[in-house]
CSV table of C-alpha atoms in Angstrom, one decimal:
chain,number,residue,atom,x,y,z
A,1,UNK,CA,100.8,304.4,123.0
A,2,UNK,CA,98.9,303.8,119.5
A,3,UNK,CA,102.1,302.6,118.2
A,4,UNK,CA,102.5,300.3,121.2
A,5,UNK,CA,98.7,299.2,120.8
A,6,UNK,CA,99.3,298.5,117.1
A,7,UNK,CA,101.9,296.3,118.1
A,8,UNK,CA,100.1,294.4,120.0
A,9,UNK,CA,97.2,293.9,117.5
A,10,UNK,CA,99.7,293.1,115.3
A,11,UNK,CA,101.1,290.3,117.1
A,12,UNK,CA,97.9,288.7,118.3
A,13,UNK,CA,96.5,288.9,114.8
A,14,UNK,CA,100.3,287.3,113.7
A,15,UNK,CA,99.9,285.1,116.0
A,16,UNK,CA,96.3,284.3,115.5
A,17,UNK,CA,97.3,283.4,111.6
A,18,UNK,CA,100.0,281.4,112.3
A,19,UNK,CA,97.6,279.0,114.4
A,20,UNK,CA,95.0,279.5,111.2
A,21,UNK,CA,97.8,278.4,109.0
A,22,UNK,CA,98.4,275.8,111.1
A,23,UNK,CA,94.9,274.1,111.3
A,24,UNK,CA,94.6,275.2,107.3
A,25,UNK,CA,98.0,272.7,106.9
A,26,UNK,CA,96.5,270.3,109.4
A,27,UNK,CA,93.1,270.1,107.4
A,28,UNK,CA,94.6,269.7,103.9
A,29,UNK,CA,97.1,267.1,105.4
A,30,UNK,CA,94.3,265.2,106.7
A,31,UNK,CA,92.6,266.4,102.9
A,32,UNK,CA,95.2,264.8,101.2
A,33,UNK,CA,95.6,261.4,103.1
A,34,UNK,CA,91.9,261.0,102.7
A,35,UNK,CA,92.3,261.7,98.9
A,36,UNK,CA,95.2,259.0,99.3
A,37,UNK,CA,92.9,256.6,100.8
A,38,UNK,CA,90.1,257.3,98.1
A,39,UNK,CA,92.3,257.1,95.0
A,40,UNK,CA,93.5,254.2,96.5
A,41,UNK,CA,90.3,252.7,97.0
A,42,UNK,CA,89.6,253.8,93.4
A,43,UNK,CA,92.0,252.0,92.3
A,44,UNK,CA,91.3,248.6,94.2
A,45,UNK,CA,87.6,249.1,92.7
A,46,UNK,CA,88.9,249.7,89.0
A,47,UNK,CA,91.2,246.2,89.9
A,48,UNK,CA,88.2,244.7,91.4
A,49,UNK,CA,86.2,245.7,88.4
A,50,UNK,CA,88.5,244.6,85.7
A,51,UNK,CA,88.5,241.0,87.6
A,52,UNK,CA,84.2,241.2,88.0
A,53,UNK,CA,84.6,241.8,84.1
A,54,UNK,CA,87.1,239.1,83.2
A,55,UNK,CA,84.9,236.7,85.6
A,56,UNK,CA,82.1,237.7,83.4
A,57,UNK,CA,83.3,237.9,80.2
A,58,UNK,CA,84.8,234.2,81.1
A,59,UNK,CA,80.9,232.9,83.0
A,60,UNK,CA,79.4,233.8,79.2
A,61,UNK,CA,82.3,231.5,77.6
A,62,UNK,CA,81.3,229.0,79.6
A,63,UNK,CA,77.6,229.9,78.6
A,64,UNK,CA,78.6,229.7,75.1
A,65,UNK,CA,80.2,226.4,75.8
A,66,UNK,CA,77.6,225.1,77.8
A,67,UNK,CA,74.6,226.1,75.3
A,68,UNK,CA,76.3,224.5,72.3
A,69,UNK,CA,76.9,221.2,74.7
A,70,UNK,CA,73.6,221.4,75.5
A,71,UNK,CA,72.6,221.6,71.9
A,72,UNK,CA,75.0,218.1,71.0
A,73,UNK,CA,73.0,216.7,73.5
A,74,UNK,CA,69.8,217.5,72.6
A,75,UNK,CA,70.3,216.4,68.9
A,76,UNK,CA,72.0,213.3,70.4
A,77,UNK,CA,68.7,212.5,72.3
A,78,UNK,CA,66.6,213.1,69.4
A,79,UNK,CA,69.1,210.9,67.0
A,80,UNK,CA,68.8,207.9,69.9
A,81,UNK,CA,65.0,208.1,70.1
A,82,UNK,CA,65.0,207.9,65.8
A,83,UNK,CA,67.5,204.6,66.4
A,84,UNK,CA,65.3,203.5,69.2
A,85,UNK,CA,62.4,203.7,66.9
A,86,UNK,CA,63.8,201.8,64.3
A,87,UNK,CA,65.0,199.7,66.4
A,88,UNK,CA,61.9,199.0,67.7
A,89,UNK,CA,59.7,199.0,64.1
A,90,UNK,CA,62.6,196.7,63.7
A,91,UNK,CA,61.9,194.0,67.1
A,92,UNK,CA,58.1,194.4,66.4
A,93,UNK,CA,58.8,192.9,62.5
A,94,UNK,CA,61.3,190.0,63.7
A,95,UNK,CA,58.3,189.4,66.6
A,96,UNK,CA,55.8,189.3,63.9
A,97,UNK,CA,58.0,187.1,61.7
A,98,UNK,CA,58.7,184.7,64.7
A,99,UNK,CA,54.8,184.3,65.3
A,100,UNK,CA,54.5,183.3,61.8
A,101,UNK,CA,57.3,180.7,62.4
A,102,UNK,CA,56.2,179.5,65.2
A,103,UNK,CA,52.5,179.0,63.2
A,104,UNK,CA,54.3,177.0,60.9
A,105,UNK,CA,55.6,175.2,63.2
A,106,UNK,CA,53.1,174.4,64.8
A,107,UNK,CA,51.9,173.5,61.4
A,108,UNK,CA,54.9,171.5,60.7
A,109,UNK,CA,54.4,169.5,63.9
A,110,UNK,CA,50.4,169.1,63.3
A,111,UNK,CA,51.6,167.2,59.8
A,112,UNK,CA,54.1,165.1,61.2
A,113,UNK,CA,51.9,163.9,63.8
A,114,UNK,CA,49.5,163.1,60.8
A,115,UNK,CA,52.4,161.6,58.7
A,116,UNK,CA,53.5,159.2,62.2
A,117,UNK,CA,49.7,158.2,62.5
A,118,UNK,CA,49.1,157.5,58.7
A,119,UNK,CA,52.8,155.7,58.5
A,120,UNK,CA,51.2,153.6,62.2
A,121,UNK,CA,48.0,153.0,60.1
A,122,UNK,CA,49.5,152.0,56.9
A,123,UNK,CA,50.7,148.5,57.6
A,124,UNK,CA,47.0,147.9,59.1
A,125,UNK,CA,45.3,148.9,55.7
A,126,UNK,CA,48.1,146.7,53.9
A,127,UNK,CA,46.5,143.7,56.2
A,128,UNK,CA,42.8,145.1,55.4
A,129,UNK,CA,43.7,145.4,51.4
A,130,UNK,CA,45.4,141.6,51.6
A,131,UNK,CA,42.1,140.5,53.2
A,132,UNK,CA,39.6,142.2,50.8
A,133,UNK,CA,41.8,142.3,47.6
A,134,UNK,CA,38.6,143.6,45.7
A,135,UNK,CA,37.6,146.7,47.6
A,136,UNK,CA,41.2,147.9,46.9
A,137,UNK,CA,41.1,147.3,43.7
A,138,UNK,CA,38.0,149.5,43.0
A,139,UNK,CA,39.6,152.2,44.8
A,140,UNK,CA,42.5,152.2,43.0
A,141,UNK,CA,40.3,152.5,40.0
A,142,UNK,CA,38.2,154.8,41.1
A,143,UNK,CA,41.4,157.2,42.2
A,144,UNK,CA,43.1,156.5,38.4
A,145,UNK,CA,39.4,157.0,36.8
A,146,UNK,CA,39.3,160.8,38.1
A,147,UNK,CA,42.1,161.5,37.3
A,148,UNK,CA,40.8,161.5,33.6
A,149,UNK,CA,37.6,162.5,34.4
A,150,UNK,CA,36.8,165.5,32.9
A,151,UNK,CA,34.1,168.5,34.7
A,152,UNK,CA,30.4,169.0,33.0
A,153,UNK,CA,28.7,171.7,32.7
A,154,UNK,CA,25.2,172.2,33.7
A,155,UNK,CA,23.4,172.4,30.6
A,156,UNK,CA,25.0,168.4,29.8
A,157,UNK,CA,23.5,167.2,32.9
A,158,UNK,CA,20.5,165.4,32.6
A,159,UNK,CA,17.4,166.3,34.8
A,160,UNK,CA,16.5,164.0,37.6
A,161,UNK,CA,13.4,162.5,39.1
A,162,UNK,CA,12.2,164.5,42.6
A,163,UNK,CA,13.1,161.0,44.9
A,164,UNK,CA,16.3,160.8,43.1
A,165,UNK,CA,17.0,165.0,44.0
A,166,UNK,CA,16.2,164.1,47.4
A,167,UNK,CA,18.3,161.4,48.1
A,168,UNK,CA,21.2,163.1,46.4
A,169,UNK,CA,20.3,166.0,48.6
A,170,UNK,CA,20.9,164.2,51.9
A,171,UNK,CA,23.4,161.6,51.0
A,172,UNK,CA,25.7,164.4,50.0
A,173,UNK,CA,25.1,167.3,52.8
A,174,UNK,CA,28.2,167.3,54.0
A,175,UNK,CA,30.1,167.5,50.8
A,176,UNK,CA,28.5,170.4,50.1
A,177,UNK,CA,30.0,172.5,52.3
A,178,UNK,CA,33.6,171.0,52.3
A,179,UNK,CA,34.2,172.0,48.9
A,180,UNK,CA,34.0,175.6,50.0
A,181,UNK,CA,35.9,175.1,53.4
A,182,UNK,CA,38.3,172.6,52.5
A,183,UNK,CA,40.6,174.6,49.9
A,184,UNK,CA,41.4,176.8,52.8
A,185,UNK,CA,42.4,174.2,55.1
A,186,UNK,CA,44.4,172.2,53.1
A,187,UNK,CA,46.6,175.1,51.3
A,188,UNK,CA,48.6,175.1,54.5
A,189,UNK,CA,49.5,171.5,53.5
A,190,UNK,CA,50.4,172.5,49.6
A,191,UNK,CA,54.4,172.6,50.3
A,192,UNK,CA,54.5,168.9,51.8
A,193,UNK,CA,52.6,168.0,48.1
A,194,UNK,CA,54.3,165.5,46.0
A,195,UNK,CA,53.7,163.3,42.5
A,196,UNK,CA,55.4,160.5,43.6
A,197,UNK,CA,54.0,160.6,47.5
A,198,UNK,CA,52.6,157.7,48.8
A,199,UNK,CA,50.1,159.1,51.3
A,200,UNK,CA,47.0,160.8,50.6
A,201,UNK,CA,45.8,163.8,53.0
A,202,UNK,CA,42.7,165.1,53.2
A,203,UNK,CA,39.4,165.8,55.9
A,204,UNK,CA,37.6,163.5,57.4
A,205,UNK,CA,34.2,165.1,56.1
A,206,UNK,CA,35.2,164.8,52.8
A,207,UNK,CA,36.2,160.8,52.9
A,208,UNK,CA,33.1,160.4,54.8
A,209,UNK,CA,31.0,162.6,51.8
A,210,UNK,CA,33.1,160.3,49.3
A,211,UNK,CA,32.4,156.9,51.0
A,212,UNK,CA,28.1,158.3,50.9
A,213,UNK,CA,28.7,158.6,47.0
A,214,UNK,CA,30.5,155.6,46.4
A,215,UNK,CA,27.9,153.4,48.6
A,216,UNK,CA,25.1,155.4,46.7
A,217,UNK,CA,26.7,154.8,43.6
A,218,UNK,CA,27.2,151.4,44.5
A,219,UNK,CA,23.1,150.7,45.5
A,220,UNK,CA,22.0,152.4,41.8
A,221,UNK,CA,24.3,150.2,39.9
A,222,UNK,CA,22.8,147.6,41.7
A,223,UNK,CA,19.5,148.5,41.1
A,224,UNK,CA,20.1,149.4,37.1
A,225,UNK,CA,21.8,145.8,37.3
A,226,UNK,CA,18.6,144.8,38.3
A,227,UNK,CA,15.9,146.4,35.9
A,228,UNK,CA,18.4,145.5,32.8
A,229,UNK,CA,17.9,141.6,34.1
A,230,UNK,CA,14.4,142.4,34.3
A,231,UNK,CA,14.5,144.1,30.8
A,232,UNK,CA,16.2,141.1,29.0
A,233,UNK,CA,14.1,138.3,30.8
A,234,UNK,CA,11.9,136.3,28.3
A,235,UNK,CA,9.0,136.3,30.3
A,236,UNK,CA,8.7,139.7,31.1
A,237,UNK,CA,8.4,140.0,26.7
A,238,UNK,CA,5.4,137.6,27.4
A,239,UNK,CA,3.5,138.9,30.6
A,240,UNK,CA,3.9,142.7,30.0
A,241,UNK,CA,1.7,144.7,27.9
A,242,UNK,CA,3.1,146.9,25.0
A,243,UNK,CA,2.9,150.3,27.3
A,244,UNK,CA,4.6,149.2,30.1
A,245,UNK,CA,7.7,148.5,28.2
A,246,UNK,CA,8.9,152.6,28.4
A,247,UNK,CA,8.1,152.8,32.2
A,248,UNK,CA,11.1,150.5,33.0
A,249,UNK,CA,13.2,152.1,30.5
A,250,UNK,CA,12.0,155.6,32.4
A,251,UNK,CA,13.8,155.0,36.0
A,252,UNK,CA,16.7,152.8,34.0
A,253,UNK,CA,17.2,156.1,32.7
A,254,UNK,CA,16.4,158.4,35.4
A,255,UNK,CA,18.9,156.0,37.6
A,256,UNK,CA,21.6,156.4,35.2
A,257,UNK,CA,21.6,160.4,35.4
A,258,UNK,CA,21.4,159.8,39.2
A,259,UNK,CA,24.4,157.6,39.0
A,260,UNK,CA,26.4,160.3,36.5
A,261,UNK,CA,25.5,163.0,39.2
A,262,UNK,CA,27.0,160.7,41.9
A,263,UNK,CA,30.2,160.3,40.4
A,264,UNK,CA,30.6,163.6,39.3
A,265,UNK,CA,30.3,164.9,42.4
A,266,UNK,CA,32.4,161.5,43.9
A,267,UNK,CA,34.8,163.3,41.6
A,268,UNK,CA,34.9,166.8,42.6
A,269,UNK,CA,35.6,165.7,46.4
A,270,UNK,CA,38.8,163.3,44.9
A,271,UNK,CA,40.3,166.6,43.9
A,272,UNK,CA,39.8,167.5,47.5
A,273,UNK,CA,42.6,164.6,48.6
A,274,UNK,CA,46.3,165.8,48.2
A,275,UNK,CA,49.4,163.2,47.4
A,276,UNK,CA,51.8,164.0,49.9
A,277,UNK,CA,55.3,162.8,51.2
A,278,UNK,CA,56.3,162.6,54.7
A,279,UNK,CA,58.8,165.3,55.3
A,280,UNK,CA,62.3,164.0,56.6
A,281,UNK,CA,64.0,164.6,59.4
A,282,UNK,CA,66.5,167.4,58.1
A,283,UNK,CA,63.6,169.8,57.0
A,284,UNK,CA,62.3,169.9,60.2
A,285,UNK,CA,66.0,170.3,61.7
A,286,UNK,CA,66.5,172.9,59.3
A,287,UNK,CA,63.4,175.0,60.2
A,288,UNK,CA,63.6,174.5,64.1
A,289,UNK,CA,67.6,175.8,63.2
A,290,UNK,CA,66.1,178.8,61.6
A,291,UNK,CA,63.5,179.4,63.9
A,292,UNK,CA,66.3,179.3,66.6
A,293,UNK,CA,68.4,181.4,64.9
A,294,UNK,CA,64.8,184.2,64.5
A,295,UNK,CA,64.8,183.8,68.6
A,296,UNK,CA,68.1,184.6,69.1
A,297,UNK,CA,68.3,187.5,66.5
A,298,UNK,CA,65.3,188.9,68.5
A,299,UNK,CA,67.0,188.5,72.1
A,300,UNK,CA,70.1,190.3,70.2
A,301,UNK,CA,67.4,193.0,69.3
A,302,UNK,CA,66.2,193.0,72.6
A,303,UNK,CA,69.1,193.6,74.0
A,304,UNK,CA,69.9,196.4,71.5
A,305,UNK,CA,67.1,198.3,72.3
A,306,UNK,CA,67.5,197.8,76.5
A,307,UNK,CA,71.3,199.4,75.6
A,308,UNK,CA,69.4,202.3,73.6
A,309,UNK,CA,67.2,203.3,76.6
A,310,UNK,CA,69.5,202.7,79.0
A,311,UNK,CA,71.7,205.7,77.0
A,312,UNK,CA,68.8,207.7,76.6
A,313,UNK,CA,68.2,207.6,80.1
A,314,UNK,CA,72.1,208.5,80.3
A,315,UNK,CA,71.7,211.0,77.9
A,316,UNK,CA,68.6,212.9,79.7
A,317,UNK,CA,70.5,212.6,82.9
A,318,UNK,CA,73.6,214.4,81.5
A,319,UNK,CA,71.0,217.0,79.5
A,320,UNK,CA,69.8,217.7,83.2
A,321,UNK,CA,73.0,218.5,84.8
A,322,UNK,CA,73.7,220.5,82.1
A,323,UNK,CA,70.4,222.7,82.7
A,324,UNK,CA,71.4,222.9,86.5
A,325,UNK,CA,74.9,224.2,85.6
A,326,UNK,CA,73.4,226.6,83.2
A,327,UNK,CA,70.8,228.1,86.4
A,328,UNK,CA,73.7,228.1,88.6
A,329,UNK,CA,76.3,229.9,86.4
A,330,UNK,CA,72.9,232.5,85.2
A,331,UNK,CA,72.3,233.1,88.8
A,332,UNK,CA,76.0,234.2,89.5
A,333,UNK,CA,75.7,236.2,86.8
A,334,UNK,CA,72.9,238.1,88.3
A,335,UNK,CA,74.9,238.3,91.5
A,336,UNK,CA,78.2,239.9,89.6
A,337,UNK,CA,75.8,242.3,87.7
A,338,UNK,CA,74.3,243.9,90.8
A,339,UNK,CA,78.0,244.0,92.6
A,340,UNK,CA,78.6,245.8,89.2
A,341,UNK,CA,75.9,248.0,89.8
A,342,UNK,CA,77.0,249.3,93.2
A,343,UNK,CA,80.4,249.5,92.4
A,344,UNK,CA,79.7,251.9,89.3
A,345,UNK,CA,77.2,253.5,91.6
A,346,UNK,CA,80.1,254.1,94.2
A,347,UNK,CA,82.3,255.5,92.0
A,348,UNK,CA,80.0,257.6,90.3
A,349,UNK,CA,79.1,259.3,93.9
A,350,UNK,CA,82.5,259.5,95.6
A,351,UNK,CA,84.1,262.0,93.3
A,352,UNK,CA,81.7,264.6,93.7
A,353,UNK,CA,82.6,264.5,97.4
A,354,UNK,CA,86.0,264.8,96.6
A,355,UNK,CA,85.6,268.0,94.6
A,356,UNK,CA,85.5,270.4,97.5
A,357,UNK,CA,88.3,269.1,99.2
A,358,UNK,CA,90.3,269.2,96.8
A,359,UNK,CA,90.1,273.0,96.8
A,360,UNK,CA,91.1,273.9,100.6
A,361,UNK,CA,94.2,273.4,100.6
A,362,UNK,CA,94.8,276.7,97.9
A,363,UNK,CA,93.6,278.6,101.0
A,364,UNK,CA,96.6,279.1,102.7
A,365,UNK,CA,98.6,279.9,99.7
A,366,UNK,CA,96.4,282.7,99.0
């Protein structure tokens, strides 16, 4: 009866490892195909891994390429602002050059309008000299005569009588002053300046100060003319007494000085008229040709410079795309580096939950 009772032990416990075995086989089947799946998985992450790093290493290339892009088109800005800086030092010389052209011409224009009304008046002066042959004659001398005049000092000038001071004085206030203004007027006129011109050019102040000295000149040799007659008249030997023979000799002398004062100064304002010759007609074409040729030089300039900014503009356009490219390509790198992240992160934990699997299936073997 034992022996039959051991039997039966026996077989249930047979049978009771045989199912064990059974679920043990069933478990590390089921062990295995999930240590399939995960080294397969492993493997698709290493792929997917090796591709993230390729797509990285190949995103900082570009990076790389992009920076030093960006870098050719930063110097390329700077290099067209230093040409557009020249260029305009350049347009604000020619503008400066074409004021001063159009100045002289409007110089130019001034003295031929000048030259047109002294060539209009001309024939009229002929008509006036033909009528008064005398008063032309006396200006002719008096323009040869200062020519060989000679300047004198102050301490050769005689002294003069206080009436004769004071009618100097106002006959000559306007002369005065155009000795010190006039230089500066007429220097503009200097290129048109000629030996053998036939026009003289001058201000009006200074021929109306000229005409006040000759006139005044004009009354005290008239009145020297008349205390000389005086002087040499028999009768005035036999009326006068013995003193009053050194008062007329006095203001003969005193209106001499007056007179050498009066065409000295008659003198200095001559040297204020300029012998000029009426520019022809091809010196004016050949300025206004020039001046033409300045204008269009500075449209071309013009022009040039529009072109510069216009490819600045261009360039900062291209430099900005380029900076929006480089955010865009950054920020995908930030994405790939945290997909890094959680991959590595993955595969760190996933093998350590492996690990005790991987040591069932000894069980039934043992």
């Amino acid at each position: 009866a034992e022996i039959h009772f051991l039997r039966k032990q026996n077989e249930a416990l047979s049978m009771m490892l045989e199912k064990g075995s059974k679920d043990k086989q069933k478990e590390s089947e089921k062990l295995r195909e999930s240590l399939a799946r995960k080294a397969e998985s492993l493997e698709q992450l290493q792929l997917e891994y090796t591709s993230v790093r390729e797509e990285n290493e190949r995103l900082q290339r570009d990076i790389i390429e992009k920076e030093r892009h960006n870098q050719e088109l930063t110097e390329e800005v700077c290099s067209s602002r230093q040409e557009l800086s020249r260029v305009q030092e350049e347009a604000k010389s020619r503008q400066q050059l074409l004021s001063q052209k159009d100045k002289l011409l409007q110089s130019l224009q001034m003295e031929l309008k000048v030259y047109e009304k002294l060539a209009e008046e001309h024939p009229r002066l002929q008509q006036d000299g033909s009528k008064c042959p005398e008063a032309s004659d006396n200006s002719f001398d008096l323009f040869e005569s200062t020519q060989a005049m000679a300047p004198k000092s102050a301490s050769e000038t005689p002294l003069l009588s206080g009436t004769d001071v004071d009618s100097l004085s106002c006959d000559s206030t306007s002369s005065a002053t155009s000795p010190t203004s006039m230089p500066c007027l007429v220097a503009g006129h200097h290129m048109w300046a000629s030996k053998s011109g036939h026009h003289m050019l001058g201000l009006i102040e200074d021929y109306d100060a000229l005409y006040k000295q000759i006139s005044w000149g004009q009354t005290l040799l008239a009145k020297m003319d008349v205390q000389t007659q005086e002087a040499l008249s028999p009768t005035s030997h036999k009326l006068g007494p013995k003193g009053s023979s050194s008062v007329p000799l006095s203001k003969f002398l005193s209106s001499m000085n007056t007179a050498k004062l009066v065409l000295e100064k008659a003198s200095r304002l001559l040297k204020l008229f300029w012998r000029v010759s009426v520019p022809t007609n091809g010196q004016c074409s050949l300025h206004c040709e020039q001046i033409g040729e300045m204008k269009a030089e500075n449209t071309k300039l013009h022009k040039k410079l529009f072109e510069q900014e216009k490819k600045l503009q261009n360039t900062a356009k291209l430099l900005q795309q380029s900076k929006h490219q480089e955010k865009v390509i950054f920020d995908q790198l930030v994405i790939t580096h945290q997909v890094l992240r959680k991959a590595r992160g993955n595969l760190e934990l996933r093998p350590g939950a492996t690990r005790p699997g991987a040591s069932s299936p000894s069980r039934p073997g043992s």
